[in-house]
Amino acid sequence: MRGEASPALIELATRHGRTSSSSLPLLVWDASLRSPLAASVPPGAAVREVAGSEYEVFAAALADGFGTPRDTADALALPALLDAPDMTAFVLELDGEVVATGFNMLSGDQVGMFNGSVPPRHRGNGYYRALVTARLRHAVGSGARHAFTQTSPVSRPLYASLGFRLAETWTYLSAES
């Protein structure tokens, strides 16, 4: 939900087995407020789009980056999803190894940016920044003027440095896992 849950809503959610609560920031970006995005990619790295025929590459990289089981990542990398109009999966490869993932969904002049992941052993090297800027350039080239995403505390400073700002916080009520 948008914002914080009221005590009455938390009580209702608890009665329905939703006893865990978490919050994520919703960040937004406006292309008209930013200077052109640098096209810098670290040495040895390359950004590319991933088609549905390569879903296994994307799913394996997602599982590695998120630290989740492969079957969970498979649900986010279905070939039909990767090949759908206005949806684009991206990877950043370093010497042939996928070290960052991302997925854009374009709708009109807006792009939602999802499934950004980097395995812990590759974090802090500029790979995700290079991938996010490439995804934003692709989105703007496809007609997007605004972007939105939800981030972890780890990636939020990176998005802020690219001009994303906090729009609001969303609260998720779920069953204990």
CSV table of N, CA, C and O in Angstrom, one decimal, residues 40-42 44-61 82-83 87-104 115 117 127-128 130-138:
chain,number,residue,atom,x,y,z
A,40,SER,N,29.4,5.4,-20.0
A,40,SER,CA,30.6,4.8,-19.5
A,40,SER,C,30.3,3.4,-19.0
A,40,SER,O,29.4,3.1,-18.2
A,41,VAL,N,31.1,2.5,-19.6
A,41,VAL,CA,31.0,1.1,-19.1
A,41,VAL,C,32.4,0.7,-18.7
A,41,VAL,O,33.4,1.0,-19.4
A,42,PRO,N,32.6,0.0,-17.5
A,42,PRO,CA,33.9,-0.4,-17.1
A,42,PRO,C,34.7,-1.2,-18.1
A,42,PRO,O,34.0,-1.9,-18.9
A,44,GLY,N,36.3,-4.1,-20.1
A,44,GLY,CA,36.0,-5.5,-20.2
A,44,GLY,C,34.5,-5.8,-20.1
A,44,GLY,O,34.1,-7.0,-20.2
A,45,ALA,N,33.7,-4.8,-19.8
A,45,ALA,CA,32.3,-5.0,-19.6
A,45,ALA,C,31.5,-4.5,-20.9
A,45,ALA,O,31.9,-3.7,-21.6
A,46,ALA,N,30.3,-5.1,-21.1
A,46,ALA,CA,29.4,-4.8,-22.2
A,46,ALA,C,28.0,-5.0,-21.7
A,46,ALA,O,27.7,-5.9,-21.0
A,47,VAL,N,27.1,-4.1,-22.1
A,47,VAL,CA,25.7,-4.2,-21.8
A,47,VAL,C,25.0,-4.7,-23.1
A,47,VAL,O,25.3,-4.2,-24.2
A,48,ARG,N,24.1,-5.6,-22.9
A,48,ARG,CA,23.3,-6.1,-24.0
A,48,ARG,C,21.9,-6.5,-23.6
A,48,ARG,O,21.6,-6.7,-22.4
A,49,GLU,N,21.0,-6.5,-24.6
A,49,GLU,CA,19.6,-7.0,-24.3
A,49,GLU,C,19.6,-8.5,-24.4
A,49,GLU,O,20.4,-9.1,-25.1
A,50,VAL,N,18.6,-9.1,-23.7
A,50,VAL,CA,18.5,-10.5,-23.6
A,50,VAL,C,17.1,-10.9,-24.1
A,50,VAL,O,16.1,-10.4,-23.6
A,51,ALA,N,17.0,-11.7,-25.1
A,51,ALA,CA,15.8,-12.2,-25.7
A,51,ALA,C,15.3,-13.4,-24.9
A,51,ALA,O,16.0,-14.0,-24.2
A,52,GLY,N,14.0,-13.8,-25.2
A,52,GLY,CA,13.4,-14.9,-24.6
A,52,GLY,C,14.2,-16.2,-24.8
A,52,GLY,O,14.2,-17.1,-24.0
A,53,SER,N,14.9,-16.3,-25.9
A,53,SER,CA,15.6,-17.5,-26.2
A,53,SER,C,16.8,-17.7,-25.3
A,53,SER,O,17.4,-18.8,-25.2
A,54,GLU,N,17.2,-16.7,-24.6
A,54,GLU,CA,18.2,-16.7,-23.6
A,54,GLU,C,17.7,-16.6,-22.2
A,54,GLU,O,18.5,-16.2,-21.3
A,55,TYR,N,16.5,-17.0,-21.9
A,55,TYR,CA,15.9,-16.8,-20.6
A,55,TYR,C,16.7,-17.5,-19.5
A,55,TYR,O,16.8,-17.0,-18.4
A,56,GLU,N,17.4,-18.6,-19.8
A,56,GLU,CA,18.2,-19.3,-18.8
A,56,GLU,C,19.4,-18.5,-18.3
A,56,GLU,O,19.7,-18.5,-17.1
A,57,VAL,N,19.9,-17.7,-19.2
A,57,VAL,CA,21.0,-16.8,-18.8
A,57,VAL,C,20.5,-15.7,-17.9
A,57,VAL,O,21.2,-15.5,-16.8
A,58,PHE,N,19.4,-15.1,-18.2
A,58,PHE,CA,18.8,-14.1,-17.4
A,58,PHE,C,18.4,-14.6,-16.0
A,58,PHE,O,18.7,-14.1,-15.0
A,59,ALA,N,17.7,-15.8,-16.0
A,59,ALA,CA,17.2,-16.4,-14.8
A,59,ALA,C,18.4,-16.8,-13.9
A,59,ALA,O,18.4,-16.5,-12.7
A,60,ALA,N,19.5,-17.4,-14.4
A,60,ALA,CA,20.6,-17.8,-13.6
A,60,ALA,C,21.3,-16.5,-13.0
A,60,ALA,O,21.7,-16.6,-11.8
A,61,ALA,N,21.4,-15.5,-13.8
A,61,ALA,CA,22.0,-14.2,-13.2
A,61,ALA,C,21.1,-13.6,-12.2
A,61,ALA,O,21.6,-13.1,-11.2
A,82,LEU,N,10.2,-11.9,-21.6
A,82,LEU,CA,11.4,-11.2,-22.2
A,82,LEU,C,11.2,-10.8,-23.6
A,82,LEU,O,11.8,-9.8,-24.1
A,83,ASP,N,10.3,-11.4,-24.3
A,83,ASP,CA,10.0,-11.1,-25.7
A,83,ASP,C,8.8,-10.2,-25.9
A,83,ASP,O,8.4,-9.8,-27.0
A,87,MET,N,8.9,-4.5,-23.4
A,87,MET,CA,9.6,-5.0,-22.3
A,87,MET,C,11.0,-5.4,-22.7
A,87,MET,O,11.2,-6.0,-23.8
A,88,THR,N,12.0,-5.1,-21.9
A,88,THR,CA,13.4,-5.3,-22.3
A,88,THR,C,14.2,-5.8,-21.2
A,88,THR,O,14.3,-5.1,-20.1
A,89,ALA,N,14.8,-7.0,-21.3
A,89,ALA,CA,15.8,-7.5,-20.3
A,89,ALA,C,17.2,-7.1,-20.7
A,89,ALA,O,17.5,-7.1,-21.9
A,90,PHE,N,18.0,-6.7,-19.7
A,90,PHE,CA,19.3,-6.3,-19.9
A,90,PHE,C,20.3,-7.1,-19.0
A,90,PHE,O,19.9,-7.4,-17.9
A,91,VAL,N,21.5,-7.3,-19.5
A,91,VAL,CA,22.6,-7.8,-18.7
A,91,VAL,C,23.8,-7.0,-18.9
A,91,VAL,O,24.0,-6.4,-20.0
A,92,LEU,N,24.7,-6.9,-18.0
A,92,LEU,CA,26.0,-6.4,-18.1
A,92,LEU,C,26.9,-7.6,-18.0
A,92,LEU,O,26.9,-8.3,-16.9
A,93,GLU,N,27.7,-7.8,-19.0
A,93,GLU,CA,28.7,-9.0,-18.9
A,93,GLU,C,30.1,-8.4,-18.8
A,93,GLU,O,30.5,-7.4,-19.4
A,94,LEU,N,30.9,-9.2,-18.0
A,94,LEU,CA,32.3,-8.9,-17.8
A,94,LEU,C,33.0,-10.1,-18.2
A,94,LEU,O,32.9,-11.2,-17.6
A,95,ASP,N,33.8,-9.9,-19.3
A,95,ASP,CA,34.5,-11.0,-19.9
A,95,ASP,C,33.7,-12.3,-20.0
A,95,ASP,O,34.1,-13.4,-19.7
A,96,GLY,N,32.4,-12.1,-20.5
A,96,GLY,CA,31.5,-13.2,-20.8
A,96,GLY,C,30.7,-13.7,-19.6
A,96,GLY,O,29.8,-14.5,-19.8
A,97,GLU,N,30.9,-13.2,-18.4
A,97,GLU,CA,30.1,-13.5,-17.2
A,97,GLU,C,29.1,-12.4,-17.0
A,97,GLU,O,29.5,-11.3,-16.9
A,98,VAL,N,27.9,-12.8,-16.8
A,98,VAL,CA,26.8,-11.8,-16.4
A,98,VAL,C,27.0,-11.4,-15.0
A,98,VAL,O,27.0,-12.3,-14.1
A,99,VAL,N,27.2,-10.1,-14.8
A,99,VAL,CA,27.4,-9.6,-13.4
A,99,VAL,C,26.4,-8.6,-13.0
A,99,VAL,O,26.4,-8.1,-11.8
A,100,ALA,N,25.4,-8.3,-13.9
A,100,ALA,CA,24.3,-7.4,-13.5
A,100,ALA,C,23.1,-7.6,-14.4
A,100,ALA,O,23.3,-8.0,-15.6
A,101,THR,N,21.9,-7.5,-13.8
A,101,THR,CA,20.7,-7.6,-14.6
A,101,THR,C,19.8,-6.5,-14.4
A,101,THR,O,19.9,-5.7,-13.4
A,102,GLY,N,18.8,-6.3,-15.3
A,102,GLY,CA,17.8,-5.3,-15.1
A,102,GLY,C,16.7,-5.6,-16.2
A,102,GLY,O,16.9,-6.2,-17.2
A,103,PHE,N,15.5,-5.1,-15.9
A,103,PHE,CA,14.4,-5.3,-16.7
A,103,PHE,C,13.5,-4.0,-16.8
A,103,PHE,O,13.2,-3.5,-15.7
A,104,ASN,N,13.3,-3.5,-18.0
A,104,ASN,CA,12.5,-2.3,-18.2
A,104,ASN,C,11.1,-2.7,-18.8
A,104,ASN,O,11.0,-3.5,-19.7
A,115,ASN,N,14.0,-5.7,-11.3
A,115,ASN,CA,14.9,-6.8,-11.3
A,115,ASN,C,16.3,-6.5,-11.5
A,115,ASN,O,17.1,-7.2,-12.2
A,117,SER,N,19.9,-6.6,-10.3
A,117,SER,CA,20.6,-7.4,-9.4
A,117,SER,C,22.1,-7.5,-9.8
A,117,SER,O,22.5,-7.4,-10.9
A,127,TYR,N,29.5,-1.6,-12.1
A,127,TYR,CA,28.7,-2.4,-13.1
A,127,TYR,C,27.3,-2.0,-13.1
A,127,TYR,O,26.7,-1.8,-14.1
A,128,TYR,N,26.7,-1.9,-11.9
A,128,TYR,CA,25.2,-1.6,-11.8
A,128,TYR,C,25.0,-0.2,-12.3
A,128,TYR,O,24.0,0.0,-13.0
A,130,ALA,N,26.6,1.4,-14.6
A,130,ALA,CA,26.7,1.4,-16.0
A,130,ALA,C,25.5,0.8,-16.6
A,130,ALA,O,25.0,1.3,-17.6
A,131,LEU,N,24.9,-0.3,-16.0
A,131,LEU,CA,23.7,-0.9,-16.5
A,131,LEU,C,22.5,0.0,-16.3
A,131,LEU,O,21.7,0.1,-17.3
A,132,VAL,N,22.4,0.6,-15.2
A,132,VAL,CA,21.2,1.5,-15.0
A,132,VAL,C,21.2,2.7,-16.0
A,132,VAL,O,20.2,3.0,-16.6
A,133,THR,N,22.4,3.3,-16.2
A,133,THR,CA,22.5,4.4,-17.2
A,133,THR,C,22.2,3.9,-18.6
A,133,THR,O,21.5,4.6,-19.3
A,134,ALA,N,22.6,2.7,-18.9
A,134,ALA,CA,22.3,2.2,-20.3
A,134,ALA,C,20.8,1.9,-20.4
A,134,ALA,O,20.2,2.2,-21.4
A,135,ARG,N,20.2,1.4,-19.3
A,135,ARG,CA,18.8,1.2,-19.4
A,135,ARG,C,18.0,2.5,-19.5
A,135,ARG,O,17.0,2.6,-20.2
A,136,LEU,N,18.4,3.5,-18.8
A,136,LEU,CA,17.8,4.8,-18.9
A,136,LEU,C,17.9,5.4,-20.3
A,136,LEU,O,17.0,6.0,-20.9
A,137,ARG,N,19.2,5.3,-20.9
A,137,ARG,CA,19.4,5.8,-22.2
A,137,ARG,C,18.5,5.1,-23.2
A,137,ARG,O,17.9,5.7,-24.1
A,138,HIS,N,18.3,3.7,-23.1
A,138,HIS,CA,17.5,2.9,-23.9
A,138,HIS,C,16.0,3.4,-23.8
A,138,HIS,O,15.3,3.6,-24.8
